[in-house]
Structures are given as C-alpha cells and as structure tokens.
Coordinates of C-alpha atoms and ligand atoms in Angstrom, one line a residue:
L1 CA 21.1 68.3 5.4
G2 CA 21.9 71.9 4.6
F3 CA 18.7 73.2 6.2
V4 CA 18.4 74.6 9.7
P5 CA 15.2 73.4 11.5
R6 CA 13.3 76.2 13.0
G7 CA 10.8 76.0 15.9
R8 CA 7.2 75.4 14.7
Q9 CA 5.0 78.2 15.5
R10 CA 1.7 79.7 14.4
T11 CA 2.6 82.6 12.1
P12 CA 0.5 84.9 9.8
K13 CA 2.4 83.3 6.9
L14 CA 1.0 79.9 7.7
D15 CA -2.6 81.3 7.9
K16 CA -2.1 82.5 4.3
L17 CA -0.8 79.0 3.5
T18 CA -3.9 77.5 5.1
K19 CA -6.1 79.5 2.6
E20 CA -3.9 78.2 -0.3
I21 CA -4.2 74.6 0.9
Q22 CA -8.0 75.0 1.0
L23 CA -8.1 76.5 -2.4
N24 CA -5.8 73.8 -3.8
M25 CA -8.2 71.1 -2.6
K26 CA -11.1 73.0 -4.1
N27 CA -9.3 73.0 -7.4
S28 CA -7.9 69.4 -7.3
A29 CA -10.8 67.4 -5.8
P30 CA -13.3 65.9 -8.2
G31 CA -16.9 67.0 -8.5
P32 CA -19.9 65.4 -6.7
T33 CA -20.6 62.9 -9.4
F34 CA -17.0 61.5 -9.5
E35 CA -17.7 58.2 -7.6
Q36 CA -21.0 57.7 -9.5
D37 CA -19.3 58.2 -12.9
R38 CA -16.6 55.7 -12.0
E39 CA -19.2 53.3 -10.7
A40 CA -20.8 53.4 -14.2
V41 CA -17.5 52.4 -15.8
R42 CA -17.1 49.6 -13.3
V43 CA -20.7 48.3 -14.1
R44 CA -19.9 48.2 -17.8
L45 CA -16.6 46.3 -17.2
Q46 CA -18.3 43.9 -14.7
D47 CA -20.7 43.2 -17.6
I48 CA -17.8 42.3 -19.9
V49 CA -16.2 40.1 -17.2
T50 CA -19.5 38.3 -16.7
R51 CA -20.4 37.8 -20.4
C52 CA -16.9 36.7 -21.5
N53 CA -17.0 33.6 -19.3
S54 CA -13.3 33.6 -18.5
F55 CA -14.0 33.7 -14.7
P56 CA -16.3 31.5 -12.5
S57 CA -19.8 32.9 -12.1
G58 CA -20.1 35.2 -9.2
T59 CA -16.8 36.9 -9.9
E60 CA -17.0 40.5 -8.8
L61 CA -15.2 43.6 -9.9
H62 CA -14.3 46.0 -7.1
V63 CA -12.9 49.6 -7.2
F64 CA -10.0 50.6 -4.9
G65 CA -7.4 53.4 -4.7
S66 CA -7.9 57.1 -5.3
S67 CA -11.3 56.6 -7.1
K68 CA -12.7 55.7 -3.6
N69 CA -10.3 56.7 -0.8
G70 CA -11.2 60.4 -0.6
F71 CA -7.9 61.6 -2.2
G72 CA -8.8 61.2 -5.9
A73 CA -8.6 63.8 -8.7
P74 CA -10.6 63.9 -11.9
N75 CA -7.6 62.5 -13.8
S76 CA -6.8 59.7 -11.3
D77 CA -6.6 56.3 -12.8
L78 CA -9.3 53.8 -12.0
D79 CA -7.9 50.9 -10.0
M80 CA -10.0 47.7 -9.9
C81 CA -9.6 44.1 -8.8
L82 CA -11.5 40.9 -9.5
A83 CA -12.8 38.9 -6.5
V84 CA -13.3 35.2 -7.5
P85 CA -15.8 33.3 -5.2
E86 CA -14.0 31.4 -2.4
G87 CA -13.1 27.9 -3.3
S88 CA -13.4 28.2 -7.1
D89 CA -10.5 27.2 -9.2
I90 CA -9.5 29.6 -12.0
G91 CA -6.4 27.7 -13.2
D92 CA -3.3 29.6 -14.2
P93 CA -3.8 33.3 -13.1
A94 CA -1.5 34.5 -15.9
Q95 CA -3.5 32.7 -18.6
V96 CA -6.9 33.8 -17.3
M97 CA -5.8 37.5 -17.1
G98 CA -4.3 37.1 -20.6
R99 CA -7.8 36.1 -21.8
L100 CA -9.3 39.1 -20.0
A101 CA -6.9 41.4 -21.9
E102 CA -8.1 39.9 -25.2
D103 CA -11.8 40.2 -24.1
L104 CA -11.3 43.9 -23.1
E105 CA -9.7 44.7 -26.5
R106 CA -12.5 43.0 -28.4
E107 CA -15.0 45.0 -26.4
G108 CA -13.5 48.4 -27.4
M109 CA -11.0 49.1 -24.7
L110 CA -7.9 51.0 -25.9
E111 CA -4.1 50.5 -25.4
V112 CA -4.6 47.2 -23.6
S113 CA -1.4 45.8 -22.0
A114 CA -0.8 43.3 -19.2
R115 CA 1.8 42.4 -16.5
L116 CA 1.0 38.7 -16.1
T117 CA 3.9 37.5 -14.0
A118 CA 3.7 40.2 -11.3
R119 CA 3.0 39.2 -7.6
I120 CA -0.6 40.3 -8.4
P121 CA -1.2 39.9 -12.3
I122 CA -2.6 43.1 -13.8
V123 CA -4.3 44.3 -17.0
M124 CA -4.0 48.0 -18.0
F125 CA -6.1 49.8 -20.6
T126 CA -8.0 53.0 -21.4
D127 CA -11.8 52.9 -21.3
G128 CA -12.9 53.5 -24.8
L129 CA -15.9 55.6 -23.8
T130 CA -14.7 57.9 -21.0
K131 CA -10.9 57.6 -21.8
I132 CA -10.2 57.0 -18.1
E133 CA -7.0 55.0 -17.5
C134 CA -8.0 51.8 -15.8
D135 CA -6.3 48.7 -14.4
I136 CA -7.7 45.4 -13.3
S137 CA -5.8 43.1 -10.9
L138 CA -6.7 39.7 -9.7
Q139 CA -7.6 38.8 -6.1
N140 CA -6.5 41.9 -4.3
P141 CA -8.9 42.1 -1.3
L142 CA -6.5 43.9 0.9
A143 CA -6.4 46.9 -1.4
V144 CA -10.2 47.1 -1.1
H145 CA -9.9 47.1 2.7
N146 CA -7.1 49.5 2.9
T147 CA -9.0 51.9 0.6
G148 CA -11.9 51.7 3.0
L149 CA -9.6 52.5 5.9
L150 CA -8.1 55.5 4.1
A151 CA -11.5 56.7 3.2
T152 CA -12.6 56.6 6.8
Y153 CA -9.5 58.6 7.9
A154 CA -10.3 61.0 5.1
G155 CA -13.8 61.5 6.6
C156 CA -12.5 62.2 10.2
D157 CA -11.7 65.8 9.5
V158 CA -11.6 68.1 6.4
R159 CA -8.0 68.9 7.3
V160 CA -6.9 65.3 6.5
R161 CA -8.0 65.7 2.9
E162 CA -6.7 69.3 2.6
I163 CA -3.2 68.3 3.6
A164 CA -3.3 65.1 1.6
Y165 CA -4.1 67.0 -1.6
A166 CA -1.2 69.4 -0.9
V167 CA 1.1 66.5 -0.2
K168 CA 0.1 64.7 -3.4
R169 CA 0.6 67.9 -5.5
W170 CA 4.0 68.3 -3.8
V171 CA 5.3 64.7 -4.4
K172 CA 4.2 64.8 -8.0
A173 CA 5.8 68.2 -8.7
R174 CA 9.0 67.3 -7.0
E175 CA 9.2 63.9 -8.8
I176 CA 9.3 61.7 -5.7
N177 CA 6.1 59.7 -6.5
S178 CA 7.1 57.0 -8.9
P179 CA 7.7 53.5 -7.5
S180 CA 9.1 52.4 -10.9
D181 CA 11.9 55.0 -10.5
G182 CA 12.6 54.0 -6.9
T183 CA 10.5 56.6 -5.1
L184 CA 7.3 56.2 -3.1
S185 CA 3.7 55.4 -4.1
S186 CA 0.9 57.8 -3.2
Y187 CA -0.4 55.1 -0.8
G188 CA 2.9 55.3 1.0
Y189 CA 2.8 59.1 1.4
V190 CA -0.8 58.9 2.7
L191 CA 0.3 56.3 5.3
M192 CA 3.1 58.7 6.3
L193 CA 0.6 61.5 6.7
I194 CA -1.8 59.5 8.8
H195 CA 1.0 58.3 11.1
Y196 CA 1.9 61.9 11.7
L197 CA -1.7 63.1 12.2
Q198 CA -2.0 60.4 14.9
R199 CA 0.9 61.9 16.7
T200 CA 0.4 65.6 16.5
P201 CA 1.4 67.6 19.6
G202 CA -1.4 68.1 22.1
S203 CA -4.2 66.1 20.6
P204 CA -4.1 63.8 17.6
V205 CA -5.9 65.0 14.5
V206 CA -7.1 61.4 13.8
P207 CA -7.5 58.5 16.2
N208 CA -6.2 55.0 15.5
L209 CA -9.2 53.4 13.7
Q210 CA -7.8 49.9 14.1
S211 CA -7.7 50.1 17.9
I212 CA -10.5 52.5 18.5
A213 CA -12.8 49.8 19.9
A214 CA -10.3 48.9 22.6
S215 CA -9.4 52.5 23.5
W216 CA -13.0 53.6 23.7
S217 CA -13.9 50.9 26.1
G218 CA -13.8 53.2 29.1
E219 CA -16.4 55.6 27.6
P220 CA -20.2 55.3 27.7
S221 CA -21.6 52.2 26.2
K222 CA -23.1 54.1 23.3
V223 CA -19.7 54.3 21.8
Y224 CA -20.0 50.6 21.0
E225 CA -22.8 51.0 18.5
G226 CA -20.6 51.1 15.5
E227 CA -18.1 48.6 16.8
R228 CA -20.7 45.9 17.3
E229 CA -21.7 46.2 13.6
A230 CA -18.1 46.2 12.4
K231 CA -17.3 42.6 12.9
L232 CA -13.8 41.2 13.0
R233 CA -13.0 40.7 9.4
Y234 CA -10.4 38.3 8.1
V235 CA -9.4 38.0 4.5
Q236 CA -7.3 35.4 2.9
H237 CA -3.8 36.6 2.1
P238 CA -3.5 36.8 -1.8
T239 CA -0.1 35.1 -2.1
E240 CA 0.2 33.1 1.1
P241 CA -2.9 30.9 1.2
N242 CA -2.4 29.8 4.8
S243 CA -2.2 33.1 6.4
R244 CA -5.2 35.3 7.3
V245 CA -5.1 39.0 7.8
N246 CA -7.1 40.9 10.3
C247 CA -8.8 43.7 8.4
Y248 CA -10.8 45.2 11.3
Y249 CA -11.1 49.0 11.6
Y250 CA -13.7 51.2 13.1
K251 CA -16.1 52.2 10.4
P252 CA -18.8 54.7 11.5
K253 CA -22.2 53.7 10.3
G254 CA -24.3 56.9 10.5
E255 CA -24.1 60.6 11.0
K256 CA -23.9 60.3 14.8
E257 CA -20.9 58.1 14.7
R258 CA -19.2 60.2 12.1
G259 CA -19.8 63.2 14.3
R260 CA -18.2 61.4 17.1
L261 CA -15.0 60.9 15.1
K262 CA -15.1 64.6 14.0
D263 CA -15.4 65.6 17.7
L264 CA -12.3 63.7 18.5
S265 CA -10.4 65.5 15.6
M266 CA -11.7 68.9 16.7
R267 CA -9.8 68.6 20.0
N268 CA -6.8 69.5 17.8
R269 CA -7.3 73.0 16.6
E270 CA -4.2 73.5 14.5
S271 CA -4.7 75.0 11.0
S272 CA -3.9 73.0 7.9
G273 CA -1.0 75.3 7.2
N274 CA 0.6 74.6 10.6
L275 CA -0.1 70.8 10.3
L276 CA 1.4 70.7 6.8
A277 CA 4.6 72.5 8.1
G278 CA 4.6 70.1 11.1
F279 CA 4.4 67.1 8.8
F280 CA 7.4 68.3 6.8
H281 CA 9.3 69.1 10.1
Y282 CA 8.5 65.7 11.5
Y283 CA 9.9 63.7 8.6
G284 CA 12.6 66.3 7.6
F285 CA 14.1 66.6 11.1
E286 CA 12.5 64.6 13.9
F287 CA 11.8 61.0 12.7
D288 CA 14.6 58.6 13.1
F289 CA 14.3 56.5 10.0
R290 CA 17.3 54.2 10.9
K291 CA 15.5 53.2 14.1
H292 CA 11.8 53.6 13.6
V293 CA 9.1 52.2 11.3
V294 CA 6.3 54.4 9.9
S295 CA 3.3 52.6 11.1
L296 CA -0.4 53.2 12.0
S297 CA 0.1 51.0 15.1
P298 CA -0.4 52.8 18.4
Q299 CA 3.1 52.1 19.5
M300 CA 6.2 53.5 17.8
L301 CA 7.6 50.4 16.2
E302 CA 11.4 49.9 16.2
K303 CA 13.2 48.2 13.4
D304 CA 14.9 45.6 15.6
L305 CA 11.6 44.7 17.1
M306 CA 10.1 44.3 13.7
G307 CA 13.0 42.0 12.8
E308 CA 12.1 39.8 15.8
V309 CA 8.4 39.7 15.3
H310 CA 8.1 39.8 11.6
C311 CA 11.5 38.6 10.4
W312 CA 12.2 41.7 8.4
P313 CA 15.7 42.4 7.5
C314 CA 16.8 45.6 9.3
H315 CA 17.8 48.1 6.7
L316 CA 18.8 51.8 6.6
G317 CA 16.0 53.0 4.3
L318 CA 12.4 54.0 4.6
T319 CA 10.2 51.4 6.3
I320 CA 6.4 51.8 6.2
Q321 CA 4.3 49.1 7.7
D322 CA 1.2 48.2 5.8
P323 CA -1.8 48.6 8.2
F324 CA -3.2 45.2 7.5
E325 CA -0.3 43.2 5.9
T326 CA 1.8 44.0 9.0
F327 CA 4.8 42.1 7.6
Y328 CA 4.8 44.1 4.4
N329 CA 7.0 47.1 3.9
V330 CA 5.2 49.6 1.6
G331 CA 8.5 51.5 1.3
H332 CA 10.4 48.5 -0.1
V333 CA 10.3 50.1 -3.6
V334 CA 12.3 53.1 -2.4
K335 CA 16.0 52.9 -3.4
L336 CA 18.4 54.1 -0.8
W337 CA 19.7 57.1 -2.8
Q338 CA 16.1 58.1 -3.6
F339 CA 15.2 57.9 0.1
H340 CA 17.9 60.4 0.9
R341 CA 16.5 62.7 -1.8
I342 CA 13.0 62.3 -0.3
R343 CA 14.3 63.3 3.1
R344 CA 16.0 66.3 1.7
E345 CA 12.7 67.2 0.0
F346 CA 10.9 67.1 3.4
A347 CA 13.5 69.4 4.9
R348 CA 13.4 71.8 1.9
A349 CA 9.6 71.8 2.1
Y350 CA 9.7 72.9 5.7
T351 CA 12.2 75.6 5.0
V352 CA 10.2 76.9 2.0
L353 CA 7.0 77.1 4.0
T354 CA 8.4 78.7 7.1
E355 CA 10.3 81.3 5.1
G356 CA 7.0 82.5 3.6
G357 CA 7.0 80.5 0.3
G358 CA 3.5 79.4 -0.6
L359 CA 2.2 76.2 -2.3
D360 CA 3.5 77.4 -5.7
M361 CA 7.1 77.7 -4.5
L362 CA 6.7 74.4 -2.5
C363 CA 5.7 72.7 -5.8
E364 CA 8.2 74.2 -8.1
K365 CA 9.7 71.8 -10.6
P366 CA 13.1 70.6 -9.3
E367 CA 16.2 72.0 -11.1
E368 CA 17.8 69.6 -13.5
V369 CA 20.9 67.8 -12.1
Ligands
LIG401 P1 -2.9 58.2 -7.3 O1 -3.1 57.1 -8.3 O2 -1.5 58.7 -7.3 O3 -3.9 59.3 -7.4 O4 -3.1 57.6 -5.8 P2 -3.8 56.3 -5.3 O5 -4.5 56.7 -4.0 O6 -4.5 55.5 -6.3 O7 -2.5 55.5 -4.8 P3 -1.7 54.3 -5.4 O8 -1.8 54.3 -6.9 O9 -0.3 54.4 -4.8 O10 -2.3 53.0 -4.8 C1 -3.7 52.6 -5.2 C2 -4.2 51.7 -4.1 O11 -3.4 50.5 -4.3 C3 -4.0 52.1 -2.7 O12 -5.0 52.9 -2.2 C4 -3.9 50.8 -2.0 O13 -5.2 50.3 -1.8 C5 -3.2 49.9 -3.1 N1 -1.8 49.8 -2.9 C6 -0.8 50.5 -3.4 N2 0.4 50.2 -3.1 C7 0.2 49.2 -2.2 C8 1.1 48.4 -1.5 O14 2.3 48.5 -1.5 N3 0.5 47.4 -0.7 C9 -0.8 47.2 -0.6 N4 -1.3 46.3 0.2 N5 -1.7 48.0 -1.3 C10 -1.2 48.9 -2.1
LIG402 MG1 -4.1 55.0 -8.4

C-alpha cells in the first residue's frame, strides 16, 4: 500500500485532533431547529400529496436519511418516502410518481425531475420556499427503520457523532462518497463506522442494538423495560412482496434507558481522536476485505458463509451487509478500482493523523491524476 502501519497509541497529537474533531462537529452540525424546520417542509408536501389525489387516502410522507439520523448538516438533502396504506392498489408506480412530479411542479417546486424506472422510483426537486433539495421515493419503509437505528446509535455517545462528522467531511473532501461514480454512500460509511465502534479494543463504544435484548437477559429485570415496549417489528420487503424483514432494534424510551446505553459506551474511555485513528487503521490495515463482510451482526461474517446462507456471489470487493435487509450488499455500488482507492485513502488517513497532520490535512483535496 506504500504506507507503514504504526502501533496505535495515545499521543498528545491525537488529543489536539480530538479538539479539532469536536470543533468540526460544532461547525458542521445543524442548529436546534433543524428537525422542526424540515418537519415544516414535510407537512407542506404532505398537504400537496393529500390534495392532489394521486395516492390512496391515508398515504403518509415520512422523512429518512441525514435529516433525521443524527449525522445531518444544514445543507443536507431532505430524503422522504411515501407509505401507502397496506392493501391499497396504486397501479403502475412509475405512472403515479410521474403524476406526483407534475403536481409538485404545479405547486411551486423547482427543478423537478424523476427516475421512474429505478428499483425504488424517485422524484427529485428543490423546495420553492426554503430552497432545500428534496427527494421523494415510493414505499421505502426500510429506509425509515434504518434511519431510526442510526439515530439510536448516534445517541449512544457523543463520540459517535463527532467521529461520523469527521468521516463525512473526509469522504466528501477525498471524493470517495459518490455512488454514481462507483464509490460509497454516506450510509455505507456510517455502517462501517458502527461496525468498528462495536469492536473497539477493550470495551465497545456502542453495543449491538439489534441483539441487545438477548445479550442483556442476564442482567436485572429492569433492563427489559425498553425491550418490552419495542415489539418485534416486521415490514414488507419493497421489491419482494413475499419476504418480511425483521426490523427490531432496541430503542430506549426515556432518559433512564438512554442513560443506560450511555453508561455502556462510557466503559470505553478512548478519545475521539484515538478512535478516529483506530477506525482508519482498522480498515486501512487490519480488516480482511477478501474474507470478511462489514456487518452489524454480532459475529464476524465470512463471505463464504454469506454465500451459503444468502446466496451472495463471493467477490473481491467491499461487502457491507445492510442491518435489516441482510441479503443486500450496501457496497454493491462500489467499483473494484474505486474500492482499492478507498482502501488506500484509509491507509493515507491513518498515516496523516499519526504523523501529526490535523483534520485540515486529512481533508485536503486529492491531487489531480
Ligand atoms: P448525506 O446525504 O451524504 O448527508 O447522508 P445521508 O445520511 O442522507 O446518507 P445517504 O444519502 O447515503 O442515504 C440516505 C438514507 O437512505 C440512509 O440513511 C438510508 O436510510 C437510506 N439508504 C441509502 N442507501 C441505502 C441502501 O443501499 N440500502 C438501504 N436499505 N437504504 C439505503
Ligand atoms: Mg441524504
């Protein structure tokens, strides 16, 4: 790779980095009214959907992605999806979404365009009032659930968000965050980060929220308070009507339960600077991408095993298991040559940080090739 891995250790340089990481989040994270402001846009759009009569009554517009997952920025796009009541027939999805595009244009939305033949049809536009970039997809319940899962991980410990904001800045600056160019989505990078934070040396920074009910069974019965309320949830798979997906995860209901999750995280006392360097070291030098799958499952999944269980073709590139759609590779968009670039970026990032470079150097624009 051209980079020599160095042992990970706590150094004064990384303490300085921790301060930079904290400042970066302060500068990048949106203000306190962010979610409310976006909710106001959603309400206006819900009104258009209801009035225009293209969808059955009871159709709901939901927000997902970085507007709600704890990793958003003021300029993040607003991802939304329509949930049509179970059992109602909307006819041809492409046609009905085409009508939605016309309705939105008539109601003052700007730059309306649509991808109607995609796996999940989608309409893209800019909100005329706030100028926020929006997209609306059809029947995407899993995105709403995985957004809730990421938001719960984000709430486990402040370091999760601090590191995620640094990683998002790094992937955008180094131009490795564009699925249409064969690199990885933000969603994919956040899953890679959570996988790492579940496996930090010593104590994990975050627990496994999808298996926490089982793993906490040996503890006092109080631990079950949240679990009892979070029922086993199944949603219909959007493109495979006969398969159901288990969307259970532990969702704390009140301050006491949130505190319990925070206590678990506090068992790991590493600084954000050390954890960020550890994340880069893990994927730059430790993780065997040929053999292993990046997954939030408690075991380390091997590609051969995945082939057996989920009939995935075993391939050389980046494999990231979706936490709910366990047969879906979030990394399938990544082209092999881009994957090698991404790996080199992880190695470079580790070297930059451990040689005293700060966030600015980490996020330097790549040289033209
Ligand atoms: P930025 O837009 O870069 O700020 O980040 P984001 O958090 O909005 O991430 P991204 O645009 O990559 O994805 C938005 C949301 O779409 C995610 O939070 C997921 O809920 C969903 N999503 C994105 N990619 C996938 C995918 O491959 N599979 C599934 N099931 N959901 C996805
Ligand atoms: Mg987004």
